[in-house]
C-alpha positions as a LaTeX table, in Angstrom:
\begin{tabular}{lrrr}
\hline
Residue & $x$ (\AA) & $y$ (\AA) & $z$ (\AA) \\
\hline
Unk1 & 69.80 & 59.93 & 93.25 \\
Unk2 & 68.58 & 63.42 & 94.71 \\
Unk3 & 65.84 & 61.95 & 96.10 \\
Unk4 & 68.11 & 59.38 & 97.89 \\
Unk5 & 70.12 & 62.14 & 99.19 \\
Unk6 & 67.16 & 64.18 & 100.66 \\
Unk7 & 66.85 & 64.52 & 104.57 \\
Unk8 & 63.81 & 62.89 & 106.29 \\
Unk9 & 60.56 & 65.14 & 105.83 \\
Unk10 & 58.69 & 66.38 & 109.03 \\
Unk11 & 55.38 & 64.78 & 109.76 \\
Unk12 & 52.11 & 66.84 & 110.46 \\
Unk13 & 48.95 & 65.58 & 112.15 \\
Unk14 & 46.96 & 67.47 & 109.47 \\
Unk15 & 48.88 & 65.26 & 106.63 \\
Unk16 & 48.36 & 62.21 & 108.40 \\
Unk17 & 44.72 & 62.75 & 108.93 \\
Unk18 & 44.27 & 63.70 & 105.14 \\
Unk19 & 46.22 & 60.60 & 104.01 \\
Unk20 & 43.64 & 58.42 & 105.67 \\
Unk21 & 41.21 & 59.13 & 102.99 \\
Unk22 & 43.26 & 57.53 & 100.42 \\
Unk23 & 43.15 & 54.12 & 101.96 \\
Unk24 & 40.98 & 51.47 & 100.53 \\
Unk25 & 37.94 & 52.09 & 102.93 \\
Unk26 & 36.56 & 54.98 & 101.27 \\
Unk27 & 36.77 & 53.91 & 97.79 \\
Unk28 & 33.33 & 53.52 & 96.57 \\
Unk29 & 31.67 & 54.98 & 99.49 \\
Unk30 & 33.01 & 58.34 & 99.67 \\
Unk31 & 31.85 & 60.52 & 97.02 \\
Unk32 & 34.64 & 63.12 & 96.76 \\
Unk33 & 38.06 & 63.89 & 98.47 \\
Unk34 & 39.59 & 66.77 & 100.31 \\
Unk35 & 42.65 & 68.48 & 98.57 \\
Unk36 & 46.02 & 69.02 & 100.59 \\
Unk37 & 47.26 & 72.78 & 100.41 \\
Unk38 & 50.74 & 73.24 & 101.52 \\
Unk39 & 51.60 & 76.95 & 101.71 \\
Unk40 & 55.05 & 78.64 & 102.61 \\
Unk41 & 57.98 & 80.28 & 101.21 \\
Unk42 & 60.40 & 79.49 & 98.45 \\
Unk43 & 62.56 & 76.84 & 99.65 \\
Unk44 & 60.65 & 75.89 & 102.35 \\
Unk45 & 60.30 & 72.47 & 100.96 \\
Unk46 & 56.65 & 72.07 & 100.33 \\
Unk47 & 56.79 & 70.82 & 96.60 \\
Unk48 & 59.33 & 68.22 & 97.92 \\
Unk49 & 57.27 & 67.22 & 100.86 \\
Unk50 & 54.23 & 67.06 & 98.45 \\
Unk51 & 55.92 & 64.82 & 96.05 \\
Unk52 & 57.47 & 62.48 & 99.00 \\
Unk53 & 53.70 & 61.83 & 100.26 \\
Unk54 & 53.12 & 58.89 & 97.30 \\
Unk55 & 56.41 & 58.81 & 95.55 \\
Unk56 & 57.66 & 60.67 & 92.70 \\
Unk57 & 56.72 & 57.82 & 90.55 \\
Unk58 & 53.44 & 57.74 & 91.68 \\
Unk59 & 52.72 & 61.26 & 91.29 \\
Unk60 & 51.78 & 63.77 & 88.64 \\
Unk61 & 53.42 & 67.01 & 89.02 \\
Unk62 & 52.15 & 70.05 & 86.97 \\
Unk63 & 53.10 & 73.64 & 87.03 \\
Unk64 & 50.37 & 76.11 & 87.40 \\
Unk65 & 52.53 & 79.27 & 87.58 \\
Unk66 & 52.63 & 80.18 & 83.58 \\
Unk67 & 48.54 & 79.24 & 83.28 \\
Unk68 & 46.41 & 82.08 & 82.71 \\
Unk69 & 43.59 & 83.07 & 85.16 \\
Unk70 & 41.42 & 80.10 & 86.23 \\
Unk71 & 43.46 & 77.69 & 83.72 \\
Unk72 & 44.98 & 74.41 & 84.81 \\
Unk73 & 48.02 & 72.91 & 83.45 \\
Unk74 & 47.28 & 70.16 & 80.96 \\
Unk75 & 46.48 & 66.75 & 82.66 \\
Unk76 & 46.62 & 64.85 & 79.71 \\
Unk77 & 49.93 & 62.79 & 80.88 \\
Unk78 & 47.65 & 61.62 & 83.88 \\
Unk79 & 47.15 & 57.68 & 84.03 \\
Unk80 & 44.99 & 56.41 & 86.40 \\
Unk81 & 46.86 & 53.23 & 86.51 \\
Unk82 & 50.19 & 54.77 & 87.29 \\
Unk83 & 49.23 & 57.85 & 89.26 \\
Unk84 & 47.87 & 57.93 & 92.73 \\
Unk85 & 48.28 & 61.75 & 93.12 \\
Unk86 & 48.69 & 64.88 & 91.01 \\
Unk87 & 50.51 & 67.59 & 92.60 \\
Unk88 & 49.59 & 71.26 & 91.27 \\
Unk89 & 52.70 & 73.49 & 91.80 \\
Unk90 & 52.58 & 77.00 & 92.30 \\
Unk91 & 48.63 & 77.14 & 92.30 \\
Unk92 & 46.26 & 79.77 & 92.65 \\
Unk93 & 42.91 & 80.49 & 94.01 \\
Unk94 & 41.34 & 81.17 & 90.70 \\
Unk95 & 42.57 & 77.99 & 89.34 \\
Unk96 & 40.70 & 76.25 & 91.91 \\
Unk97 & 37.93 & 78.01 & 92.47 \\
Unk98 & 37.40 & 77.43 & 88.37 \\
Unk99 & 37.90 & 73.85 & 88.52 \\
Unk100 & 36.19 & 72.94 & 91.83 \\
Unk101 & 35.17 & 69.31 & 90.28 \\
Unk102 & 38.58 & 68.26 & 89.39 \\
Unk103 & 39.94 & 69.20 & 92.77 \\
Unk104 & 37.07 & 67.50 & 94.47 \\
Unk105 & 38.28 & 63.92 & 92.84 \\
Unk106 & 34.52 & 63.23 & 92.79 \\
Unk107 & 33.08 & 60.26 & 90.80 \\
Unk108 & 32.60 & 62.01 & 87.59 \\
Unk109 & 35.03 & 62.36 & 84.41 \\
Unk110 & 36.50 & 65.75 & 83.96 \\
Unk111 & 36.31 & 67.33 & 80.61 \\
Unk112 & 39.62 & 69.56 & 80.16 \\
Unk113 & 41.10 & 71.43 & 77.21 \\
Unk114 & 37.99 & 72.89 & 76.11 \\
Unk115 & 37.67 & 75.72 & 73.39 \\
Unk116 & 34.84 & 76.66 & 70.95 \\
Unk117 & 35.06 & 73.91 & 68.90 \\
Unk118 & 36.98 & 71.30 & 71.49 \\
Unk119 & 39.52 & 70.06 & 68.99 \\
Unk120 & 42.19 & 69.66 & 72.00 \\
Unk121 & 39.73 & 68.42 & 74.41 \\
Unk122 & 40.27 & 65.44 & 76.57 \\
Unk123 & 38.93 & 63.83 & 79.62 \\
Unk124 & 40.33 & 62.69 & 82.82 \\
Unk125 & 38.79 & 60.44 & 85.72 \\
Unk126 & 40.38 & 61.60 & 88.88 \\
Unk127 & 38.27 & 59.94 & 91.41 \\
Unk128 & 39.90 & 58.94 & 94.85 \\
Unk129 & 43.17 & 60.74 & 93.27 \\
Unk130 & 45.22 & 62.97 & 95.77 \\
Unk131 & 45.28 & 66.44 & 94.87 \\
Unk132 & 48.26 & 68.30 & 96.36 \\
Unk133 & 48.41 & 72.03 & 96.01 \\
Unk134 & 51.62 & 73.73 & 96.59 \\
Unk135 & 51.54 & 77.69 & 96.73 \\
Unk136 & 53.47 & 80.33 & 98.46 \\
Unk137 & 50.44 & 82.33 & 99.24 \\
Unk138 & 46.65 & 81.44 & 99.00 \\
Unk139 & 44.05 & 83.91 & 99.67 \\
Unk140 & 41.04 & 82.59 & 100.99 \\
Unk141 & 39.78 & 85.52 & 102.28 \\
Unk142 & 40.52 & 88.01 & 99.35 \\
Unk143 & 37.86 & 91.12 & 99.43 \\
Unk144 & 37.14 & 90.10 & 95.69 \\
Unk145 & 35.70 & 86.40 & 96.32 \\
Unk146 & 32.03 & 85.81 & 96.90 \\
Unk147 & 30.77 & 84.69 & 100.25 \\
Unk148 & 30.29 & 80.97 & 98.35 \\
Unk149 & 34.06 & 81.10 & 97.01 \\
Unk150 & 35.23 & 81.87 & 100.57 \\
Unk151 & 33.08 & 79.31 & 102.06 \\
Unk152 & 34.41 & 76.52 & 99.78 \\
Unk153 & 37.99 & 77.57 & 100.19 \\
Unk154 & 37.67 & 77.97 & 104.07 \\
Unk155 & 37.05 & 75.61 & 106.89 \\
Unk156 & 37.65 & 72.01 & 106.06 \\
Unk157 & 35.19 & 70.81 & 103.80 \\
Unk158 & 37.25 & 70.85 & 100.65 \\
Unk159 & 40.76 & 71.88 & 101.52 \\
Unk160 & 43.29 & 70.59 & 104.30 \\
Unk161 & 45.52 & 73.74 & 104.54 \\
Unk162 & 48.98 & 73.25 & 106.26 \\
Unk163 & 51.40 & 76.12 & 106.58 \\
Unk164 & 54.79 & 75.85 & 108.63 \\
Unk165 & 56.28 & 78.83 & 110.27 \\
Unk166 & 58.53 & 81.04 & 108.06 \\
Unk167 & 61.66 & 79.90 & 109.65 \\
Unk168 & 60.41 & 76.18 & 109.47 \\
Unk169 & 61.38 & 73.56 & 106.65 \\
Unk170 & 59.48 & 70.43 & 105.47 \\
Unk171 & 62.66 & 68.49 & 105.82 \\
Unk172 & 64.67 & 67.63 & 108.99 \\
Unk173 & 67.72 & 69.71 & 109.08 \\
Unk174 & 70.97 & 67.82 & 109.19 \\
\hline
\end{tabular}
């Protein structure tokens, strides 16, 4: 009911271009995929915009805010037959950098939930799955990052970063 009452979302050329990599033609040809990072203030609509891209029934939403440094929330609910995208809400750069292969959506299965004996370890295969990252801030030029980390986060090799002006919203005002 709430989704049906939402205002129309603003389009963005960078998001439109990012979406093209999830058509049928790159599947089986492209070895990895770029993430979309939506940066903005609270109530700007970034999470709702991200969820709208593939639809809430086809997007697994996970919350990163309560996870420790470098740790991702569980992706054990990810179902490749059901989900086309994963939205990481309140994600931080340390989580992305410590889990680069997950965020590359590459052709290799990823083992998560690891520990000394791996009693709770599980694997996910996220090849060609859209990774949408939503955050209030995303420090790609922090001084404590190595040059390699800044290179991985910066440019357009791995991430498509989109940020609206502070006064703008992702949804159209009625």
